[in-house]
Amino acid sequence: DGGITQSPKYLFRKEGQNVTLSCEQNLNHDAMYWYRQDPGQGLRLIYYSQIVNDFQKGDIAEGYSVSREKKESFPLTVTSAQKNPTAFYLCATAGGVGNTEAFFGQGTRLTVV
Amino acid sequence: AQSVTQPDIHITVSEGASLELRCNYSYGATPYLFWYVQSPGQGLQLLLKYFSGDTLVQGIKGFEAEFKRSQSSFNLRKPSVHWSDAAEYFCAVGAVRTGRRALTFGSGTRLQVQP
């Protein structure tokens, strides 16, 4: 089945811990993205990668890190430096005309306890 | 930089009534425009998209949207709303000419459907 798989669906983090959110795709898309969603704020871009071994900061990259060692995978680490990490995190790939059409995973809800 | 405004945070309509969700964008050239729908706790699903050509585009689930360059708008419409349409709707603009090529999203409109 083609698509984007995010895991886990729910994640709980203690204060001061780093956690890694997984995103895997089998759509053969070059571009991958991480968005953060908070109520009433839409989606904000954290990091993006246009190609393997390359990635760029988005609008709210502070406190996050990523890697892109394989085309299929784009994990996001939420570090202890992120002061307000509780949110819904969405991974997306891009394809279609101009590689601008975004395809989304089902999301990971991260809660700090 | 591109931006998207969805002026209505929350809209309530009766089942069977018509629907229009507003979207205004800011972009220096002809944009790529999208509408996505999100059910609670889920990812986003593409409803429709505009790249070029006919300014009235048809999407899934009976939705359509019209691109109006003069008004910088891309409003979403549906002639008769079903209870299953209750969800959050996001308008997005794609910036083809910048290296980033990531979509910029509006803040969303939450649709509630009354029986």
GROMACS .gro file of N, CA, C and O in nm, chain B:
model
  460
  114ALA      N    1   0.715   3.691   0.050
  114ALA     CA    2   0.674   3.559   0.097
  114ALA      C    3   0.523   3.544   0.082
  114ALA      O    4   0.449   3.641   0.094
  115GLN      N    5   0.482   3.421   0.056
  115GLN     CA    6   0.339   3.398   0.037
  115GLN      C    7   0.268   3.386   0.172
  115GLN      O    8   0.330   3.354   0.272
  116SER      N    9   0.139   3.413   0.171
  116SER     CA   10   0.057   3.397   0.291
  116SER      C   11  -0.084   3.360   0.252
  116SER      O   12  -0.126   3.383   0.137
  117VAL      N   13  -0.158   3.304   0.346
  117VAL     CA   14  -0.295   3.262   0.324
  117VAL      C   15  -0.380   3.308   0.442
  117VAL      O   16  -0.340   3.289   0.557
  118THR      N   17  -0.496   3.363   0.411
  118THR     CA   18  -0.589   3.406   0.515
  118THR      C   19  -0.722   3.335   0.498
  118THR      O   20  -0.781   3.339   0.389
  119GLN      N   21  -0.765   3.273   0.604
  119GLN     CA   22  -0.899   3.215   0.608
  119GLN      C   23  -0.974   3.295   0.714
  119GLN      O   24  -0.953   3.275   0.834
  120PRO      N   25  -1.061   3.385   0.673
  120PRO     CA   26  -1.120   3.480   0.767
  120PRO      C   27  -1.217   3.418   0.869
  120PRO      O   28  -1.237   3.473   0.976
  121ASP      N   29  -1.273   3.304   0.833
  121ASP     CA   30  -1.373   3.241   0.920
  121ASP      C   31  -1.309   3.128   1.000
  121ASP      O   32  -1.266   3.029   0.943
  122ILE      N   33  -1.305   3.144   1.132
  122ILE     CA   34  -1.247   3.040   1.216
  122ILE      C   35  -1.342   2.923   1.230
  122ILE      O   36  -1.301   2.807   1.231
  123HIS      N   37  -1.472   2.955   1.241
  123HIS     CA   38  -1.572   2.853   1.269
  123HIS      C   39  -1.698   2.889   1.191
  123HIS      O   40  -1.743   3.004   1.195
  124ILE      N   41  -1.755   2.790   1.121
  124ILE     CA   42  -1.880   2.810   1.048
  124ILE      C   43  -1.974   2.696   1.082
  124ILE      O   44  -1.931   2.579   1.088
  125THR      N   45  -2.101   2.730   1.103
  125THR     CA   46  -2.204   2.629   1.126
  125THR      C   47  -2.310   2.641   1.018
  125THR      O   48  -2.360   2.751   0.992
  126VAL      N   49  -2.341   2.530   0.954
  126VAL     CA   50  -2.446   2.527   0.852
  126VAL      C   51  -2.538   2.410   0.881
  126VAL      O   52  -2.500   2.313   0.947
  127SER      N   53  -2.658   2.418   0.828
  127SER     CA   54  -2.754   2.309   0.841
  127SER      C   55  -2.731   2.207   0.731
  127SER      O   56  -2.689   2.242   0.619
  128GLU      N   57  -2.757   2.082   0.762
  128GLU     CA   58  -2.742   1.978   0.662
  128GLU      C   59  -2.833   2.008   0.543
  128GLU      O   60  -2.951   2.045   0.561
  129GLY      N   61  -2.778   1.996   0.423
  129GLY     CA   62  -2.853   2.026   0.302
  129GLY      C   63  -2.835   2.168   0.253
  129GLY      O   64  -2.867   2.199   0.138
  130ALA      N   65  -2.784   2.255   0.338
  130ALA     CA   66  -2.761   2.394   0.297
  130ALA      C   67  -2.633   2.403   0.215
  130ALA      O   68  -2.548   2.314   0.216
  131SER      N   69  -2.619   2.515   0.145
  131SER     CA   70  -2.497   2.537   0.067
  131SER      C   71  -2.387   2.590   0.158
  131SER      O   72  -2.411   2.643   0.266
  132LEU      N   73  -2.264   2.578   0.109
  132LEU     CA   74  -2.147   2.614   0.189
  132LEU      C   75  -2.049   2.693   0.103
  132LEU      O   76  -2.026   2.660  -0.015
  133GLU      N   77  -1.990   2.796   0.162
  133GLU     CA   78  -1.877   2.863   0.099
  133GLU      C   79  -1.776   2.896   0.207
  133GLU      O   80  -1.807   2.967   0.303
  134LEU      N   81  -1.654   2.849   0.190
  134LEU     CA   82  -1.544   2.879   0.281
  134LEU      C   83  -1.449   2.972   0.207
  134LEU      O   84  -1.406   2.942   0.096
  135ARG      N   85  -1.410   3.078   0.275
  135ARG     CA   86  -1.330   3.180   0.209
  135ARG      C   87  -1.181   3.158   0.228
  135ARG      O   88  -1.137   3.111   0.334
  136CYS      N   89  -1.106   3.196   0.125
  136CYS     CA   90  -0.961   3.187   0.129
  136CYS      C   91  -0.904   3.300   0.045
  136CYS      O   92  -0.940   3.316  -0.072
  137ASN      N   93  -0.816   3.378   0.104
  137ASN     CA   94  -0.744   3.482   0.031
  137ASN      C   95  -0.594   3.456   0.044
  137ASN      O   96  -0.547   3.416   0.150
  138TYR      N   97  -0.523   3.480  -0.063
  138TYR     CA   98  -0.381   3.450  -0.061
  138TYR      C   99  -0.302   3.573  -0.102
  138TYR      O  100  -0.354   3.665  -0.165
  139SER      N  101  -0.176   3.569  -0.069
  139SER     CA  102  -0.082   3.671  -0.112
  139SER      C  103   0.038   3.600  -0.173
  139SER      O  104   0.102   3.519  -0.106
  140TYR      N  105   0.062   3.632  -0.301
  140TYR     CA  106   0.174   3.569  -0.372
  140TYR      C  107   0.204   3.653  -0.494
  140TYR      O  108   0.114   3.705  -0.557
  141GLY      N  109   0.330   3.663  -0.530
  141GLY     CA  110   0.370   3.755  -0.635
  141GLY      C  111   0.348   3.707  -0.777
  141GLY      O  112   0.366   3.783  -0.872
  142ALA      N  113   0.309   3.584  -0.795
  142ALA     CA  114   0.288   3.531  -0.930
  142ALA      C  115   0.165   3.441  -0.925
  142ALA      O  116   0.096   3.434  -0.824
  143THR      N  117   0.137   3.374  -1.035
  143THR     CA  118   0.026   3.280  -1.033
  143THR      C  119   0.057   3.167  -0.939
  143THR      O  120   0.158   3.098  -0.956
  144PRO      N  121  -0.027   3.149  -0.841
  144PRO     CA  122   0.005   3.048  -0.740
  144PRO      C  123  -0.049   2.911  -0.775
  144PRO      O  124  -0.134   2.896  -0.862
  145TYR      N  125   0.001   2.813  -0.705
  145TYR     CA  126  -0.063   2.683  -0.699
  145TYR      C  127  -0.148   2.685  -0.572
  145TYR      O  128  -0.097   2.720  -0.466
  146LEU      N  129  -0.275   2.649  -0.581
  146LEU     CA  130  -0.366   2.660  -0.469
  146LEU      C  131  -0.430   2.526  -0.437
  146LEU      O  132  -0.462   2.448  -0.528
  147PHE      N  133  -0.453   2.503  -0.309
  147PHE     CA  134  -0.503   2.375  -0.263
  147PHE      C  135  -0.606   2.396  -0.152
  147PHE      O  136  -0.599   2.492  -0.075
  148TRP      N  137  -0.699   2.302  -0.144
  148TRP     CA  138  -0.785   2.287  -0.026
  148TRP      C  139  -0.768   2.146   0.028
  148TRP      O  140  -0.774   2.048  -0.048
  149TYR      N  141  -0.746   2.141   0.161
  149TYR     CA  142  -0.734   2.014   0.230
  149TYR      C  143  -0.841   2.008   0.338
  149TYR      O  144  -0.884   2.110   0.392
  150VAL      N  145  -0.879   1.883   0.375
  150VAL     CA  146  -0.974   1.861   0.482
  150VAL      C  147  -0.909   1.770   0.586
  150VAL      O  148  -0.832   1.680   0.552
  151GLN      N  149  -0.940   1.799   0.713
  151GLN     CA  150  -0.883   1.720   0.822
  151GLN      C  151  -0.992   1.682   0.922
  151GLN      O  152  -1.060   1.770   0.977
  152SER      N  153  -1.006   1.552   0.945
  152SER     CA  154  -1.093   1.504   1.053
  152SER      C  155  -1.013   1.502   1.181
  152SER      O  156  -0.890   1.494   1.178
  153PRO      N  157  -1.079   1.508   1.296
  153PRO     CA  158  -1.006   1.516   1.424
  153PRO      C  159  -0.904   1.404   1.440
  153PRO      O  160  -0.934   1.286   1.420
  154GLY      N  161  -0.783   1.442   1.476
  154GLY     CA  162  -0.678   1.344   1.503
  154GLY      C  163  -0.622   1.274   1.381
  154GLY      O  164  -0.550   1.174   1.395
  155GLN      N  165  -0.653   1.327   1.264
  155GLN     CA  166  -0.609   1.263   1.140
  155GLN      C  167  -0.517   1.355   1.061
  155GLN      O  168  -0.502   1.473   1.091
  156GLY      N  169  -0.458   1.297   0.957
  156GLY     CA  170  -0.380   1.379   0.865
  156GLY      C  171  -0.472   1.457   0.772
  156GLY      O  172  -0.594   1.454   0.785
  157LEU      N  173  -0.412   1.527   0.677
  157LEU     CA  174  -0.488   1.610   0.584
  157LEU      C  175  -0.510   1.535   0.454
  157LEU      O  176  -0.418   1.469   0.403
  158GLN      N  177  -0.629   1.550   0.399
  158GLN     CA  178  -0.663   1.488   0.271
  158GLN      C  179  -0.689   1.597   0.169
  158GLN      O  180  -0.759   1.695   0.196
  159LEU      N  181  -0.633   1.580   0.050
  159LEU     CA  182  -0.651   1.680  -0.055
  159LEU      C  183  -0.793   1.675  -0.110
  159LEU      O  184  -0.842   1.568  -0.149
  160LEU      N  185  -0.859   1.791  -0.114
  160LEU     CA  186  -0.992   1.800  -0.174
  160LEU      C  187  -0.984   1.839  -0.322
  160LEU      O  188  -1.053   1.782  -0.405
  161LEU      N  189  -0.902   1.940  -0.350
  161LEU     CA  190  -0.887   1.986  -0.488
  161LEU      C  191  -0.766   2.076  -0.497
  161LEU      O  192  -0.710   2.119  -0.397
  162LYS      N  193  -0.729   2.106  -0.623
  162LYS     CA  194  -0.609   2.186  -0.646
  162LYS      C  195  -0.627   2.267  -0.774
  162LYS      O  196  -0.699   2.229  -0.866
  163TYR      N  197  -0.558   2.381  -0.777
  163TYR     CA  198  -0.556   2.464  -0.896
  163TYR      C  199  -0.410   2.491  -0.934
  163TYR      O  200  -0.332   2.540  -0.851
  164PHE      N  201  -0.377   2.460  -1.060
  164PHE     CA  202  -0.244   2.491  -1.110
  164PHE      C  203  -0.251   2.594  -1.222
  164PHE      O  204  -0.173   2.688  -1.224
  165SER      N  205  -0.343   2.574  -1.315
  165SER     CA  206  -0.357   2.666  -1.427
  165SER      C  207  -0.484   2.628  -1.502
  165SER      O  208  -0.550   2.530  -1.470
  166GLY      N  209  -0.518   2.709  -1.603
  166GLY     CA  210  -0.631   2.674  -1.687
  166GLY      C  211  -0.764   2.718  -1.629
  166GLY      O  212  -0.776   2.827  -1.572
  167ASP      N  213  -0.863   2.632  -1.641
  167ASP     CA  214  -0.998   2.663  -1.596
  167ASP      C  215  -0.997   2.706  -1.450
  167ASP      O  216  -0.944   2.635  -1.364
  168THR      N  217  -1.057   2.821  -1.424
  168THR     CA  218  -1.051   2.876  -1.288
  168THR      C  219  -1.150   2.811  -1.192
  168THR      O  220  -1.143   2.834  -1.072
  169LEU      N  221  -1.242   2.732  -1.244
  169LEU     CA  222  -1.335   2.657  -1.159
  169LEU      C  223  -1.288   2.513  -1.156
  169LEU      O  224  -1.286   2.446  -1.260
  170VAL      N  225  -1.249   2.466  -1.040
  170VAL     CA  226  -1.195   2.331  -1.030
  170VAL      C  227  -1.288   2.244  -0.946
  170VAL      O  228  -1.347   2.289  -0.848
  171GLN      N  229  -1.299   2.121  -0.988
  171GLN     CA  230  -1.384   2.025  -0.918
  171GLN      C  231  -1.297   1.934  -0.833
  171GLN      O  232  -1.185   1.898  -0.873
  172GLY      N  233  -1.348   1.896  -0.718
  172GLY     CA  234  -1.272   1.809  -0.631
  172GLY      C  235  -1.352   1.687  -0.590
  172GLY      O  236  -1.455   1.655  -0.648
  173ILE      N  237  -1.304   1.623  -0.487
  173ILE     CA  238  -1.373   1.505  -0.436
  173ILE      C  239  -1.487   1.546  -0.345
  173ILE      O  240  -1.495   1.662  -0.301
  174LYS      N  241  -1.576   1.455  -0.317
  174LYS     CA  242  -1.686   1.473  -0.223
  174LYS      C  243  -1.780   1.586  -0.263
  174LYS      O  244  -1.848   1.642  -0.177
  175GLY      N  245  -1.785   1.620  -0.390
  175GLY     CA  246  -1.878   1.722  -0.437
  175GLY      C  247  -1.834   1.865  -0.416
  175GLY      O  248  -1.912   1.958  -0.435
  176PHE      N  249  -1.710   1.887  -0.377
  176PHE     CA  250  -1.658   2.022  -0.356
  176PHE      C  251  -1.606   2.082  -0.486
  176PHE      O  252  -1.560   2.011  -0.574
  177GLU      N  253  -1.611   2.213  -0.493
  177GLU     CA  254  -1.551   2.288  -0.602
  177GLU      C  255  -1.493   2.417  -0.547
  177GLU      O  256  -1.527   2.460  -0.436
  178ALA      N  257  -1.402   2.476  -0.623
  178ALA     CA  258  -1.343   2.603  -0.581
  178ALA      C  259  -1.318   2.687  -0.705
  178ALA      O  260  -1.293   2.634  -0.814
  179GLU      N  261  -1.323   2.817  -0.687
  179GLU     CA  262  -1.302   2.908  -0.798
  179GLU      C  263  -1.186   3.002  -0.770
  179GLU      O  264  -1.182   3.069  -0.665
  180PHE      N  265  -1.092   3.005  -0.861
  180PHE     CA  266  -0.977   3.095  -0.851
  180PHE      C  267  -1.014   3.229  -0.913
  180PHE      O  268  -1.052   3.236  -1.030
  181LYS      N  269  -1.003   3.335  -0.835
  181LYS     CA  270  -1.030   3.470  -0.885
  181LYS      C  271  -0.904   3.554  -0.863
  181LYS      O  272  -0.876   3.600  -0.751
  182ARG      N  273  -0.831   3.574  -0.971
  182ARG     CA  274  -0.704   3.645  -0.961
  182ARG      C  275  -0.724   3.789  -0.913
  182ARG      O  276  -0.648   3.839  -0.830
  183SER      N  277  -0.828   3.853  -0.962
  183SER     CA  278  -0.851   3.995  -0.928
  183SER      C  279  -0.879   4.014  -0.779
  183SER      O  280  -0.852   4.121  -0.724
  184GLN      N  281  -0.930   3.911  -0.716
  184GLN     CA  282  -0.963   3.920  -0.573
  184GLN      C  283  -0.863   3.841  -0.487
  184GLN      O  284  -0.879   3.837  -0.365
  185SER      N  285  -0.765   3.779  -0.551
  185SER     CA  286  -0.669   3.694  -0.479
  185SER      C  287  -0.742   3.596  -0.388
  185SER      O  288  -0.710   3.579  -0.270
  186SER      N  289  -0.844   3.531  -0.447
  186SER     CA  290  -0.926   3.440  -0.364
  186SER      C  291  -0.935   3.303  -0.428
  186SER      O  292  -0.917   3.286  -0.550
  187PHE      N  293  -0.965   3.208  -0.346
  187PHE     CA  294  -0.983   3.068  -0.389
  187PHE      C  295  -1.084   3.006  -0.294
  187PHE      O  296  -1.052   2.923  -0.211
  188ASN      N  297  -1.209   3.045  -0.307
  188ASN     CA  298  -1.312   3.002  -0.214
  188ASN      C  299  -1.363   2.862  -0.248
  188ASN      O  300  -1.381   2.826  -0.363
  189LEU      N  301  -1.391   2.789  -0.143
  189LEU     CA  302  -1.439   2.651  -0.155
  189LEU      C  303  -1.591   2.650  -0.143
  189LEU      O  304  -1.645   2.716  -0.053
  190ARG      N  305  -1.658   2.572  -0.227
  190ARG     CA  306  -1.804   2.570  -0.224
  190ARG      C  307  -1.856   2.426  -0.232
  190ARG      O  308  -1.789   2.337  -0.287
  191LYS      N  309  -1.975   2.411  -0.177
  191LYS     CA  310  -2.047   2.285  -0.193
  191LYS      C  311  -2.196   2.317  -0.192
  191LYS      O  312  -2.243   2.388  -0.104
  192PRO      N  313  -2.272   2.267  -0.289
  192PRO     CA  314  -2.413   2.306  -0.300
  192PRO      C  315  -2.501   2.252  -0.187
  192PRO      O  316  -2.597   2.317  -0.147
  193SER      N  317  -2.468   2.134  -0.134
  193SER     CA  318  -2.552   2.074  -0.031
  193SER      C  319  -2.462   1.997   0.067
  193SER      O  320  -2.402   1.895   0.031
  194VAL      N  321  -2.456   2.044   0.189
  194VAL     CA  322  -2.364   1.988   0.287
  194VAL      C  323  -2.424   1.864   0.353
  194VAL      O  324  -2.544   1.860   0.384
  195HIS      N  325  -2.340   1.766   0.376
  195HIS     CA  326  -2.378   1.643   0.444
  195HIS      C  327  -2.316   1.643   0.583
  195HIS      O  328  -2.212   1.705   0.605
  196TRP      N  329  -2.377   1.571   0.676
  196TRP     CA  330  -2.325   1.570   0.813
  196TRP      C  331  -2.179   1.524   0.816
  196TRP      O  332  -2.100   1.568   0.899
  197SER      N  333  -2.141   1.436   0.724
  197SER     CA  334  -2.004   1.384   0.722
  197SER      C  335  -1.901   1.488   0.677
  197SER      O  336  -1.780   1.462   0.683
  198ASP      N  337  -1.948   1.605   0.632
  198ASP     CA  338  -1.855   1.711   0.592
  198ASP      C  339  -1.800   1.787   0.712
  198ASP      O  340  -1.709   1.869   0.695
  199ALA      N  341  -1.853   1.763   0.828
  199ALA     CA  342  -1.802   1.832   0.948
  199ALA      C  343  -1.656   1.795   0.969
  199ALA      O  344  -1.620   1.678   0.982
  200ALA      N  345  -1.571   1.897   0.969
  200ALA     CA  346  -1.425   1.876   0.975
  200ALA      C  347  -1.359   2.013   0.977
  200ALA      O  348  -1.426   2.116   0.981
  201GLU      N  349  -1.227   2.014   0.969
  201GLU     CA  350  -1.154   2.139   0.955
  201GLU      C  351  -1.097   2.146   0.814
  201GLU      O  352  -1.046   2.046   0.762
  202TYR      N  353  -1.106   2.263   0.757
  202TYR     CA  354  -1.067   2.283   0.617
  202TYR      C  355  -0.953   2.385   0.610
  202TYR      O  356  -0.959   2.491   0.672
  203PHE      N  357  -0.851   2.348   0.533
  203PHE     CA  358  -0.733   2.432   0.520
  203PHE      C  359  -0.711   2.469   0.373
  203PHE      O  360  -0.710   2.381   0.286
  204CYS      N  361  -0.687   2.596   0.351
  204CYS     CA  362  -0.646   2.646   0.221
  204CYS      C  363  -0.494   2.658   0.224
  204CYS      O  364  -0.436   2.693   0.328
  205ALA      N  365  -0.429   2.630   0.112
  205ALA     CA  366  -0.283   2.639   0.108
  205ALA      C  367  -0.238   2.692  -0.026
  205ALA      O  368  -0.303   2.670  -0.129
  206VAL      N  369  -0.125   2.760  -0.024
  206VAL     CA  370  -0.065   2.812  -0.147
  206VAL      C  371   0.075   2.755  -0.161
  206VAL      O  372   0.148   2.742  -0.063
  207GLY      N  373   0.110   2.718  -0.284
  207GLY     CA  374   0.241   2.664  -0.312
  207GLY      C  375   0.326   2.766  -0.385
  207GLY      O  376   0.279   2.830  -0.480
  208ALA      N  377   0.449   2.781  -0.341
  208ALA     CA  378   0.541   2.878  -0.401
  208ALA      C  379   0.635   2.802  -0.492
  208ALA      O  380   0.731   2.742  -0.446
  209VAL      N  381   0.607   2.809  -0.621
  209VAL     CA  382   0.685   2.729  -0.715
  209VAL      C  383   0.823   2.787  -0.737
  209VAL      O  384   0.919   2.716  -0.757
  210ARG      N  385   0.834   2.918  -0.730
  210ARG     CA  386   0.959   2.982  -0.771
  210ARG      C  387   1.065   2.989  -0.663
  210ARG      O  388   1.178   3.023  -0.688
  211THR      N  389   1.027   2.961  -0.542
  211THR     CA  390   1.128   2.963  -0.435
  211THR      C  391   1.184   2.823  -0.416
  211THR      O  392   1.120   2.724  -0.447
  212GLY      N  393   1.303   2.816  -0.362
  212GLY     CA  394   1.365   2.686  -0.342
  212GLY      C  395   1.293   2.600  -0.243
  212GLY      O  396   1.304   2.478  -0.246
  213ARG      N  397   1.218   2.660  -0.155
  213ARG     CA  398   1.157   2.585  -0.047
  213ARG      C  399   1.046   2.494  -0.097
  213ARG      O  400   1.034   2.381  -0.056
  214ARG      N  401   0.961   2.545  -0.182
  214ARG     CA  402   0.851   2.468  -0.240
  214ARG      C  403   0.762   2.402  -0.138
  214ARG      O  404   0.700   2.300  -0.165
  215ALA      N  405   0.758   2.452  -0.019
  215ALA     CA  406   0.668   2.397   0.082
  215ALA      C  407   0.539   2.477   0.081
  215ALA      O  408   0.540   2.598   0.059
  216LEU      N  409   0.430   2.411   0.106
  216LEU     CA  410   0.303   2.479   0.109
  216LEU      C  411   0.293   2.570   0.231
  216LEU      O  412   0.343   2.537   0.338
  217THR      N  413   0.227   2.683   0.213
  217THR     CA  414   0.192   2.771   0.324
  217THR      C  415   0.043   2.758   0.348
  217THR      O  416  -0.037   2.773   0.254
  218PHE      N  417   0.006   2.730   0.472
  218PHE     CA  418  -0.133   2.702   0.505
  218PHE      C  419  -0.199   2.818   0.576
  218PHE      O  420  -0.134   2.893   0.651
  219GLY      N  421  -0.330   2.830   0.555
  219GLY     CA  422  -0.409   2.919   0.638
  219GLY      C  423  -0.432   2.856   0.773
  219GLY      O  424  -0.395   2.741   0.798
  220SER      N  425  -0.497   2.931   0.862
  220SER     CA  426  -0.517   2.883   0.999
  220SER      C  427  -0.636   2.789   1.012
  220SER      O  428  -0.660   2.734   1.120
  221GLY      N  429  -0.710   2.769   0.903
  221GLY     CA  430  -0.817   2.670   0.904
  221GLY      C  431  -0.954   2.726   0.936
  221GLY      O  432  -0.966   2.830   1.004
  222THR      N  433  -1.056   2.658   0.886
  222THR     CA  434  -1.196   2.689   0.919
  222THR      C  435  -1.261   2.561   0.966
  222THR      O  436  -1.260   2.460   0.894
  223ARG      N  437  -1.315   2.566   1.087
  223ARG     CA  438  -1.383   2.447   1.140
  223ARG      C  439  -1.529   2.452   1.101
  223ARG      O  440  -1.599   2.551   1.130
  224LEU      N  441  -1.575   2.349   1.034
  224LEU     CA  442  -1.714   2.340   0.987
  224LEU      C  443  -1.794   2.249   1.078
  224LEU      O  444  -1.757   2.133   1.101
  225GLN      N  445  -1.903   2.302   1.128
  225GLN     CA  446  -1.998   2.223   1.206
  225GLN      C  447  -2.127   2.213   1.125
  225GLN      O  448  -2.172   2.312   1.066
  226VAL      N  449  -2.187   2.094   1.122
  226VAL     CA  450  -2.309   2.071   1.045
  226VAL      C  451  -2.422   2.037   1.141
  226VAL      O  452  -2.412   1.938   1.216
  227GLN      N  453  -2.526   2.116   1.136
  227GLN     CA  454  -2.643   2.090   1.222
  227GLN      C  455  -2.743   2.001   1.150
  227GLN      O  456  -2.762   2.016   1.029
  228PRO      N  457  -2.806   1.908   1.222
  228PRO     CA  458  -2.904   1.819   1.157
  228PRO      C  459  -3.030   1.895   1.115
  228PRO      O  460  -3.058   2.003   1.163
   0.00000   0.00000   0.00000
